[in-house]
C-alpha positions as semicolon CSV with decimal commas, in nm:
position;residue;x (nm);y (nm);z (nm)
1;M;-2,897;-4,139;-8,863
2;A;-2,980;-4,028;-9,219
3;A;-3,295;-4,158;-9,381
4;P;-3,235;-4,441;-9,626
5;R;-3,255;-4,374;-9,993
6;I;-3,558;-4,537;-10,144
7;P;-3,509;-4,645;-10,505
8;R;-3,718;-4,451;-10,754
9;V;-3,823;-4,777;-10,916
10;T;-3,989;-4,881;-10,590
11;T;-4,157;-4,545;-10,547
12;F;-4,273;-4,538;-10,909
13;T;-4,413;-4,889;-10,873
14;L;-4,607;-4,782;-10,561
15;A;-4,737;-4,476;-10,745
16;V;-4,858;-4,680;-11,043
17;A;-5,019;-4,937;-10,813
18;T;-5,194;-4,658;-10,623
19;V;-5,331;-4,501;-10,942
20;L;-5,456;-4,838;-11,066
21;A;-5,617;-4,909;-10,731
22;G;-5,794;-4,573;-10,741
23;L;-5,925;-4,633;-11,094
24;A;-6,045;-4,979;-10,998
25;A;-6,225;-4,843;-10,693
26;R;-6,407;-4,584;-10,905
27;Q;-6,502;-4,852;-11,154
28;W;-6,627;-5,131;-10,931
29;L;-6,695;-5,000;-10,582
30;P;-7,005;-4,801;-10,474
31;D;-6,962;-4,425;-10,438
32;A;-7,000;-4,446;-10,060
33;V;-6,680;-4,658;-10,050
34;A;-6,497;-4,534;-10,359
35;G;-6,509;-4,169;-10,249
36;P;-6,330;-4,201;-9,913
37;L;-6,094;-4,468;-10,053
38;G;-6,007;-4,237;-10,340
39;D;-5,914;-3,957;-10,098
40;L;-5,697;-4,199;-9,901
41;L;-5,517;-4,322;-10,215
42;Y;-5,477;-3,963;-10,335
43;A;-5,283;-3,873;-10,019
44;M;-5,067;-4,186;-10,060
45;L;-4,994;-4,088;-10,422
46;I;-4,875;-3,746;-10,306
47;V;-4,639;-3,919;-10,060
48;W;-4,498;-4,135;-10,342
49;L;-4,447;-3,829;-10,559
50;V;-4,263;-3,649;-10,277
51;V;-4,035;-3,949;-10,224
52;L;-3,994;-3,991;-10,600
53;A;-3,866;-3,635;-10,618
54;F;-3,662;-3,664;-10,296
55;P;-3,555;-4,030;-10,249
56;R;-3,382;-3,952;-9,919
57;A;-3,678;-3,760;-9,770
58;H;-3,767;-3,884;-9,424
59;R;-4,095;-4,076;-9,436
60;A;-4,253;-3,855;-9,165
61;A;-4,155;-3,541;-9,356
62;A;-4,292;-3,690;-9,679
63;A;-4,619;-3,783;-9,510
64;A;-4,647;-3,439;-9,347
65;T;-4,575;-3,267;-9,677
66;A;-4,839;-3,475;-9,855
67;L;-5,095;-3,401;-9,584
68;A;-5,018;-3,028;-9,608
69;V;-5,058;-3,035;-9,986
70;C;-5,389;-3,227;-9,965
71;T;-5,520;-2,995;-9,693
72;A;-5,427;-2,685;-9,893
73;I;-5,599;-2,820;-10,204
74;E;-5,910;-2,909;-10,003
75;L;-5,925;-2,567;-9,836
76;S;-5,885;-2,399;-10,173
77;H;-6,239;-2,514;-10,256
78;L;-6,364;-2,256;-10,011
79;T;-6,255;-1,998;-10,268
80;A;-6,389;-1,926;-10,617
81;P;-6,082;-2,002;-10,842
82;P;-6,100;-2,387;-10,819
83;A;-6,465;-2,388;-10,924
84;E;-6,388;-2,155;-11,214
85;L;-6,095;-2,376;-11,321
86;L;-6,308;-2,691;-11,301
87;E;-6,577;-2,526;-11,511
88;R;-6,323;-2,448;-11,784
89;L;-6,121;-2,770;-11,744
90;P;-6,334;-3,054;-11,599
91;A;-6,040;-3,298;-11,611
92;A;-5,872;-3,096;-11,335
93;R;-6,104;-3,269;-11,085
94;W;-5,863;-3,566;-11,087
95;V;-5,607;-3,338;-10,920
96;L;-5,817;-3,079;-10,737
97;G;-6,126;-3,281;-10,647
98;T;-6,465;-3,108;-10,668
99;T;-6,584;-2,958;-10,340
100;F;-6,472;-2,900;-9,982
101;G;-6,548;-3,171;-9,727
102;T;-6,430;-3,211;-9,370
103;A;-6,441;-3,589;-9,400
104;D;-6,193;-3,565;-9,687
105;L;-5,930;-3,425;-9,451
106;V;-5,963;-3,732;-9,229
107;C;-5,912;-3,960;-9,530
108;Y;-5,606;-3,760;-9,636
109;A;-5,455;-3,796;-9,288
110;A;-5,519;-4,172;-9,293
111;G;-5,363;-4,202;-9,639
112;A;-5,053;-4,007;-9,542
113;F;-5,010;-4,217;-9,225
114;L;-5,055;-4,541;-9,418
115;A;-4,802;-4,433;-9,684
116;G;-4,552;-4,347;-9,413
117;G;-4,594;-4,696;-9,274
118;L;-4,538;-4,852;-9,616
119;L;-4,219;-4,651;-9,653
120;A;-4,093;-4,815;-9,334
121;V;-4,154;-5,154;-9,499
122;V;-3,966;-5,077;-9,821
123;A;-3,686;-4,885;-9,646
124;P;-3,471;-5,188;-9,535
125;R;-3,395;-5,285;-9,894
126;A;-3,284;-4,928;-9,968
127;E;-3,077;-4,922;-9,648
128;H;-2,890;-5,237;-9,758
129;V;-2,814;-5,088;-10,099
130;D;-2,667;-4,770;-9,949
131;E;-2,474;-4,941;-9,663
132;A;-2,132;-4,880;-9,818
133;L;-2,191;-4,512;-9,873
134;R;-2,358;-4,445;-9,542
135;H;-2,031;-4,469;-9,341
136;V;-1,856;-4,223;-9,570
137;R;-2,128;-3,962;-9,562
138;A;-2,299;-4,047;-9,237
139;R;-2,201;-3,739;-9,046
140;R;-2,259;-3,494;-9,331
141;V;-2,579;-3,653;-9,445
142;G;-2,704;-3,681;-9,088
143;R;-2,670;-3,313;-9,031
144;S;-2,809;-3,235;-9,375
145;G;-3,103;-3,475;-9,326
146;T;-3,180;-3,322;-8,990
147;R;-3,181;-2,975;-9,140
148;V;-3,403;-3,086;-9,427
149;A;-3,642;-3,260;-9,189
150;R;-3,659;-2,952;-8,966
151;T;-3,707;-2,727;-9,264
152;L;-3,984;-2,947;-9,403
153;L;-4,151;-2,969;-9,064
154;T;-4,133;-2,590;-9,024
155;L;-4,273;-2,536;-9,371
156;T;-4,547;-2,786;-9,300
157;V;-4,648;-2,611;-8,976
158;V;-4,638;-2,271;-9,142
159;G;-4,836;-2,404;-9,436
160;V;-5,099;-2,559;-9,214
161;L;-5,128;-2,240;-9,009
162;A;-5,153;-2,028;-9,323
163;A;-5,408;-2,263;-9,473
164;T;-5,606;-2,261;-9,148
165;G;-5,603;-1,882;-9,135
166;Y;-5,708;-1,863;-9,494
167;G;-5,978;-2,120;-9,429
168;V;-6,113;-1,919;-9,134
169;G;-6,122;-1,609;-9,350
170;R;-6,297;-1,796;-9,624
171;V;-6,548;-1,940;-9,377
172;L;-6,625;-1,587;-9,256
173;E;-6,668;-1,478;-9,616
174;V;-6,901;-1,768;-9,698
175;E;-7,107;-1,701;-9,383
176;A;-7,128;-1,332;-9,474
177;D;-7,244;-1,413;-9,827
178;A;-7,513;-1,646;-9,692
179;L;-7,630;-1,384;-9,440
180;T;-7,641;-1,119;-9,712
181;A;-7,869;-1,340;-9,920
182;Q;-8,090;-1,405;-9,616
183;V;-8,115;-1,034;-9,541
184;D;-8,210;-0,955;-9,902
185;A;-8,483;-1,220;-9,896
186;A;-8,602;-1,099;-9,554
187;Q;-8,622;-0,739;-9,678
188;D;-8,835;-0,854;-9,970
189;E;-9,063;-1,035;-9,725
190;L;-9,084;-0,724;-9,505
191;D;-9,172;-0,503;-9,802
192;D;-9,427;-0,750;-9,939
193;S;-9,604;-0,807;-9,606
194;V;-9,734;-0,453;-9,553
195;D;-10,101;-0,475;-9,445
196;K;-10,089;-0,854;-9,488
197;V;-10,016;-0,975;-9,132
198;A;-10,252;-1,052;-8,847
199;D;-10,008;-0,911;-8,590
200;D;-9,786;-0,624;-8,700
201;Q;-9,541;-0,702;-8,418
202;V;-9,391;-0,981;-8,629
203;R;-9,293;-0,723;-8,891
204;S;-9,126;-0,514;-8,623
205;D;-8,933;-0,821;-8,506
206;L;-8,825;-0,894;-8,862
207;S;-8,712;-0,537;-8,913
208;S;-8,507;-0,559;-8,592
209;A;-8,351;-0,889;-8,703
210;I;-8,255;-0,734;-9,037
211;D;-8,094;-0,436;-8,861
212;D;-7,895;-0,664;-8,629
213;A;-7,780;-0,873;-8,925
214;A;-7,666;-0,559;-9,104
215;T;-7,462;-0,467;-8,797
216;V;-7,296;-0,809;-8,801
217;L;-7,213;-0,774;-9,170
218;A;-7,064;-0,431;-9,111
219;G;-6,824;-0,570;-8,846
220;R;-6,457;-0,641;-8,928
221;P;-6,386;-1,010;-8,988
222;V;-6,216;-1,185;-8,692
223;L;-6,189;-0,859;-8,493
224;D;-6,563;-0,783;-8,473
225;R;-6,717;-1,087;-8,639
226;G;-6,603;-1,436;-8,558
227;P;-6,701;-1,769;-8,712
228;G;-7,066;-1,845;-8,636
229;D;-7,175;-1,486;-8,566
230;A;-7,326;-1,447;-8,913
231;V;-7,486;-1,790;-8,884
232;E;-7,651;-1,694;-8,556
233;A;-7,778;-1,367;-8,703
234;G;-7,904;-1,554;-9,007
235;D;-8,093;-1,801;-8,791
236;R;-8,272;-1,514;-8,620
237;V;-8,362;-1,362;-8,957
238;V;-8,496;-1,697;-9,077
239;R;-8,710;-1,736;-8,764
240;A;-8,844;-1,381;-8,802
241;V;-8,929;-1,443;-9,168
242;A;-9,111;-1,763;-9,069
243;A;-9,312;-1,568;-8,808
244;V;-9,415;-1,309;-9,068
245;H;-9,503;-1,586;-9,309
246;G;-9,720;-1,752;-9,045
247;S;-9,894;-1,427;-8,955
248;R;-9,970;-1,366;-9,321
249;R;-10,134;-1,708;-9,338
250;V;-10,345;-1,629;-9,033
251;L;-10,474;-1,301;-9,179
252;A;-10,532;-1,445;-9,527
253;T;-10,725;-1,737;-9,377
254;E;-10,938;-1,506;-9,160
255;Q;-11,018;-1,287;-9,461
256;A;-11,109;-1,588;-9,673
257;V;-11,337;-1,728;-9,403
258;E;-11,503;-1,390;-9,355
259;V;-11,582;-1,352;-9,725
260;R;-11,707;-1,712;-9,740
261;T;-11,976;-1,624;-9,485
262;T;-12,107;-1,344;-9,710
263;I;-12,157;-1,573;-10,011
264;A;-12,426;-1,800;-9,868
265;P;-12,704;-1,535;-9,838
266;V;-12,626;-1,406;-10,186
267;Q;-12,649;-1,761;-10,320
268;R;-12,980;-1,824;-10,142
269;R;-13,127;-1,506;-10,288
270;A;-13,003;-1,598;-10,635
271;E;-13,148;-1,947;-10,611
272;R;-13,485;-1,803;-10,510
273;I;-13,476;-1,574;-10,812
274;V;-13,388;-1,861;-11,045
275;T;-13,673;-2,071;-10,907
276;A;-13,922;-1,786;-10,934
277;T;-13,822;-1,693;-11,290
278;D;-13,833;-2,059;-11,393
279;E;-14,192;-2,079;-11,266
280;L;-14,283;-1,767;-11,462
281;A;-14,109;-1,912;-11,767
282;D;-14,330;-2,221;-11,736
283;E;-14,627;-1,985;-11,746
284;G;-14,488;-1,811;-12,051
285;R;-14,403;-1,493;-11,859
286;G;-14,038;-1,562;-11,777
287;A;-13,728;-1,361;-11,859
288;G;-13,507;-1,475;-12,146
289;R;-13,306;-1,794;-12,114
290;A;-12,973;-1,607;-12,145
291;A;-13,020;-1,414;-11,819
292;R;-13,125;-1,728;-11,630
293;T;-12,829;-1,924;-11,772
294;A;-12,588;-1,646;-11,676
295;L;-12,709;-1,658;-11,316
296;R;-12,683;-2,037;-11,306
297;D;-12,325;-2,017;-11,435
298;A;-12,237;-1,755;-11,173
299;L;-12,391;-1,973;-10,903
300;A;-12,193;-2,276;-11,023
301;G;-11,874;-2,071;-11,012
302;S;-11,943;-1,957;-10,656
303;H;-12,020;-2,311;-10,541
304;D;-11,698;-2,435;-10,701
305;A;-11,500;-2,156;-10,533
306;L;-11,647;-2,252;-10,195
307;A;-11,560;-2,619;-10,252
308;R;-11,200;-2,524;-10,332
309;T;-11,163;-2,311;-10,021
310;T;-11,281;-2,537;-9,740
311;P;-11,083;-2,499;-9,414
312;D;-10,867;-2,806;-9,479
313;R;-10,779;-2,685;-9,827
314;L;-10,697;-2,339;-9,698
315;D;-10,454;-2,496;-9,451
316;A;-10,273;-2,682;-9,731
317;M;-10,273;-2,394;-9,978
318;P;-9,946;-2,209;-10,065
319;L;-9,935;-1,858;-9,921
320;A;-9,935;-1,691;-10,263
321;D;-10,259;-1,870;-10,351
322;L;-10,410;-1,826;-10,004
323;E;-10,370;-1,449;-10,011
324;G;-10,575;-1,435;-10,330
325;V;-10,866;-1,640;-10,199
326;A;-11,059;-1,356;-10,033
327;A;-11,048;-1,142;-10,347
328;D;-11,150;-1,434;-10,566
329;L;-11,440;-1,525;-10,340
330;G;-11,548;-1,163;-10,332
331;T;-11,546;-1,154;-10,712
332;R;-11,751;-1,473;-10,727
333;R;-12,002;-1,330;-10,481
334;D;-12,028;-1,005;-10,676
335;D;-12,073;-1,199;-11,000
336;V;-12,371;-1,382;-10,849
337;D;-12,514;-1,057;-10,712
338;L;-12,477;-0,881;-11,048
339;A;-12,623;-1,174;-11,242
340;T;-12,915;-1,181;-10,998
341;T;-12,983;-0,812;-11,052
342;E;-12,962;-0,852;-11,428
343;L;-13,206;-1,143;-11,421
344;M;-13,446;-0,947;-11,202
345;S;-13,423;-0,653;-11,442
346;A;-13,487;-0,885;-11,734
347;Q;-13,786;-1,036;-11,554
348;D;-13,903;-0,689;-11,460
349;A;-13,916;-0,595;-11,827
350;V;-14,134;-0,898;-11,899
351;A;-14,360;-0,908;-11,592
352;C;-14,412;-0,539;-11,511
353;P;-14,568;-0,334;-11,792
354;E;-14,484;0,007;-11,651
355;P;-14,129;0,152;-11,622
356;D;-14,186;0,262;-11,264
357;Q;-14,288;-0,089;-11,156
358;V;-14,019;-0,322;-11,014
359;W;-14,050;-0,700;-10,999
360;F;-13,950;-0,889;-10,684
361;P;-13,999;-1,264;-10,648
362;Q;-14,093;-1,224;-10,282
363;G;-14,379;-0,987;-10,370
364;G;-14,686;-1,117;-10,189
365;K;-14,486;-1,402;-10,038
366;L;-14,344;-1,244;-9,722
367;R;-14,317;-1,470;-9,419
368;A;-14,562;-1,398;-9,138
369;E;-14,286;-1,298;-8,897
370;R;-14,181;-1,016;-9,129
371;L;-14,526;-0,854;-9,104
372;A;-14,698;-0,665;-8,822
373;P;-15,069;-0,576;-8,787
374;I;-15,169;-0,210;-8,805
375;P;-15,324;-0,123;-8,464
376;F;-15,576;0,125;-8,604
377;A;-15,663;-0,087;-8,913
378;P;-15,782;-0,435;-8,808
379;G;-15,698;-0,712;-9,052
380;L;-15,431;-0,515;-9,234
381;S;-15,052;-0,528;-9,190
382;V;-14,728;-0,381;-9,316
383;R;-14,363;-0,484;-9,298
384;A;-14,280;-0,506;-8,929
385;D;-13,983;-0,270;-8,934
386;L;-14,198;0,006;-9,092
387;L;-14,486;-0,009;-8,845
388;D;-14,345;0,240;-8,591
389;G;-14,316;0,511;-8,855
390;L;-14,672;0,450;-8,972
391;V;-14,803;0,462;-8,614
392;A;-14,619;0,788;-8,549
393;L;-14,761;0,932;-8,871
394;D;-15,111;0,832;-8,758
395;E;-15,063;0,999;-8,420
396;A;-14,958;1,324;-8,585
397;Y;-15,248;1,300;-8,830
398;R;-15,494;1,236;-8,547
399;A;-15,358;1,536;-8,357
400;E;-15,426;1,747;-8,666
401;F;-15,762;1,606;-8,777
402;G;-15,899;1,435;-8,467
403;E;-15,923;1,089;-8,628
404;H;-15,702;0,800;-8,735
405;L;-15,576;0,755;-9,084
406;T;-15,824;0,548;-9,283
407;V;-15,634;0,253;-9,428
408;N;-15,815;0,080;-9,713
409;S;-15,536;-0,154;-9,822
410;A;-15,189;-0,250;-9,702
411;Y;-14,992;-0,570;-9,755
412;R;-15,140;-0,795;-10,022
413;S;-15,053;-1,159;-10,062
414;Y;-14,973;-1,298;-10,403
415;A;-15,321;-1,449;-10,424
416;Q;-15,482;-1,118;-10,330
417;Q;-15,281;-0,940;-10,599
418;V;-15,388;-1,202;-10,853
419;A;-15,747;-1,138;-10,754
420;V;-15,725;-0,764;-10,827
421;Y;-15,522;-0,798;-11,147
422;D;-15,664;-0,957;-11,460
423;P;-15,401;-1,002;-11,735
424;E;-15,679;-1,029;-11,995
425;N;-15,836;-0,702;-11,884
426;P;-15,573;-0,529;-11,673
427;N;-15,698;-0,308;-11,397
428;P;-15,501;0,013;-11,439
429;L;-15,512;0,062;-11,064
430;A;-15,350;-0,279;-10,988
431;A;-14,999;-0,389;-11,081
432;P;-14,926;-0,745;-11,189
433;P;-14,834;-0,991;-10,910
434;G;-14,473;-0,939;-10,810
435;C;-14,473;-0,579;-10,935
436;S;-14,682;-0,416;-10,662
437;N;-14,531;-0,242;-10,361
438;H;-14,825;-0,373;-10,162
439;G;-14,675;-0,720;-10,203
440;L;-14,359;-0,596;-10,034
441;G;-14,549;-0,466;-9,731
442;T;-14,419;-0,114;-9,793
443;A;-14,735;0,055;-9,928
444;V;-15,073;0,157;-9,788
445;D;-15,384;0,307;-9,948
446;L;-15,516;0,593;-9,729
447;S;-15,845;0,772;-9,775
448;M;-15,787;1,140;-9,855
449;G;-16,156;1,228;-9,816
450;P;-16,384;1,387;-10,073
451;G;-16,132;1,658;-10,151
452;S;-15,888;1,411;-10,303
453;F;-15,580;1,601;-10,425
454;D;-15,734;1,934;-10,326
455;G;-15,833;1,838;-9,973
456;A;-15,659;1,928;-9,647
457;P;-15,556;1,568;-9,562
458;Y;-15,359;1,533;-9,886
459;A;-15,195;1,873;-9,838
460;W;-15,100;1,786;-9,480
461;M;-14,963;1,445;-9,580
462;T;-14,760;1,600;-9,861
463;E;-14,598;1,835;-9,610
464;H;-14,544;1,596;-9,316
465;A;-14,546;1,230;-9,426
466;E;-14,175;1,208;-9,505
467;E;-14,094;1,320;-9,151
468;Y;-14,220;0,974;-9,048
469;G;-14,068;0,776;-9,336
470;W;-14,361;0,777;-9,581
471;T;-14,395;0,946;-9,918
472;H;-14,618;0,991;-10,225
473;P;-14,448;0,853;-10,539
474;A;-14,417;1,062;-10,854
475;W;-14,624;0,823;-11,065
476;A;-14,919;0,876;-10,828
477;E;-14,902;1,259;-10,832
478;P;-15,177;1,458;-11,007
479;D;-14,958;1,484;-11,319
480;G;-14,814;1,130;-11,286
481;R;-14,877;0,815;-11,489
482;L;-15,158;0,701;-11,262
483;P;-15,289;0,975;-11,028
484;E;-15,369;0,813;-10,695
485;P;-15,397;1,047;-10,399
486;W;-15,448;0,747;-10,168
487;H;-15,126;0,556;-10,249
488;W;-14,850;0,618;-9,996
489;Q;-14,536;0,412;-9,954
490;S;-14,232;0,383;-9,728
491;V;-13,924;0,577;-9,829
492;E;-13,750;0,237;-9,808
493;T;-13,957;0,098;-10,093
494;P;-13,711;-0,030;-10,355
495;V;-13,735;0,149;-10,688
496;G;-13,460;-0,055;-10,857
497;Y;-13,204;-0,327;-10,804
C-alpha cells in the first residue's frame, strides 16, 4: 500500500515547533542537556524537511534519509573544510555543528526514530484526505512508492557505507598526523638529550621507537596500516620519551647533589678567612672593607643557592631548571673561591710587607693532628705529610756527612711568631704572623755550618734537597732579598693563592 500523503501544513508546523523547541532548549536548559537535545531535534527537523519536500515519502525512508544526512555532516568534521567554513562563516554552525562526536550520532538516530514515530501519528489524517484518490492510483502509486522506497534505502546504505569508508580514511589520516607530531617531538627530545641521561639505553629505546613509528607512517593506509596502528606506535614513542625524560632527571639530580657536596668546604674556608680578616681589621691591620663585603655577598649567594636546591626542591623542579642547577651551583662555589682568594690577596698586601710573603689565616694555627714531630730534632715538628721527605733527606745527608741535619727551627705557632716579630722594630729575619712559612709547617731552619753559603753542606743541599721535596727559595739565595742559607722549605709551600 502506498504511503499516505502528509499535508505540508502539518509538516511545516512540526518543523517550526522543532526549531522553537531547539531555541528554547539553548536558552533555558544547561549545556549538558541542551546539547544532546539539540542533536535529537536537529535530526527530527531533517525528517520534516524531507517530508516537506516529498509529502508521500515513506516515514522509514524519510527517517533513514535524515539519519544519513546527519551522519554525513557529522563525519565531515573529521576533514578540514567544515572548520575552514565555520571560521569564515560562524553562523554555519547552526547547520553543520562544530566538532565530531560519537555521542552525536546516537542522538541523531534517536531523533530520526522519534520523528518516524510522530509521522505514524499524523499519517491517519492524511490517509483520510487522500482516500478517494487512493483507489484510482493505488496500483500505480504502490509500485512507484515501492521503487522510491527501495531507491532511497539503497542510496541510504550506499551513503552510509561511503561515509563510513571516508570516516575510516579520515581516522587514519588524523592518527597519522598525531603520530607525526609525536615523532617530531620525540626526535627533538632525542637530539636534546645527548650526554644528559643517566642510562644511555633509554635513548637507544627512543631511537628504536621513532624508527618503528616512521615505518608505520610509511605504510599504505588500510592495506599496511589499519586504525589504531599509529596510536599504538605513538603510545610507544610517548613511553620512550617519558623514560628519557626520567633518566635526564636522574642524571641532573646526581650532578646537582655532587656539586652541592663541593660547596661546603669552600664555604668553611671562606668563613674562616672572613673571621680572620675581621679580627685583623679590629686591630687596624685588616684588608679593605670592599674585599670582605664581596666575600660575604658571595657566601650569601652560595647559601641561598643551597637552600633553593634541597633534595625535595630538586624533586619538584622542572627539568629545564633542574639541568641548570649543577652549573649554577658550580658558579656559586667558584664565586666564593675567587672572592676568598681576592680577600686573601688584599689582606696579604696589608699584613705582609714583602712581595714574596703570602698571608694565610691558618699560619701558626695548625691543629695538632696535622703536625708530626721530627725524630732527629726533639721538640720540633713539621706538617705531617711532609715528614717522610724530611727524614729521607736527613738520611741522605747523614750518609754524606756522618751526622743528622741540625734543625734550629721548624713549625712556629702564632704566639711564637709574635714573639720573634716586633711590628715597632721589625726583625728582618722574621715575617709578620700569618706571613711566615714556618707557621704553615712547611719550613725548617738548618745549620749550614761555619761555611754558610760557601760550605759543603749548603752545596750538597742545593744539589740534592729537591730530590726529597725540599728547596731553597729565591729570596733566601745569596743575591736574594734576605740571604738565609739556613732557610729551607717544602716544594709544596704555597707561594700564592
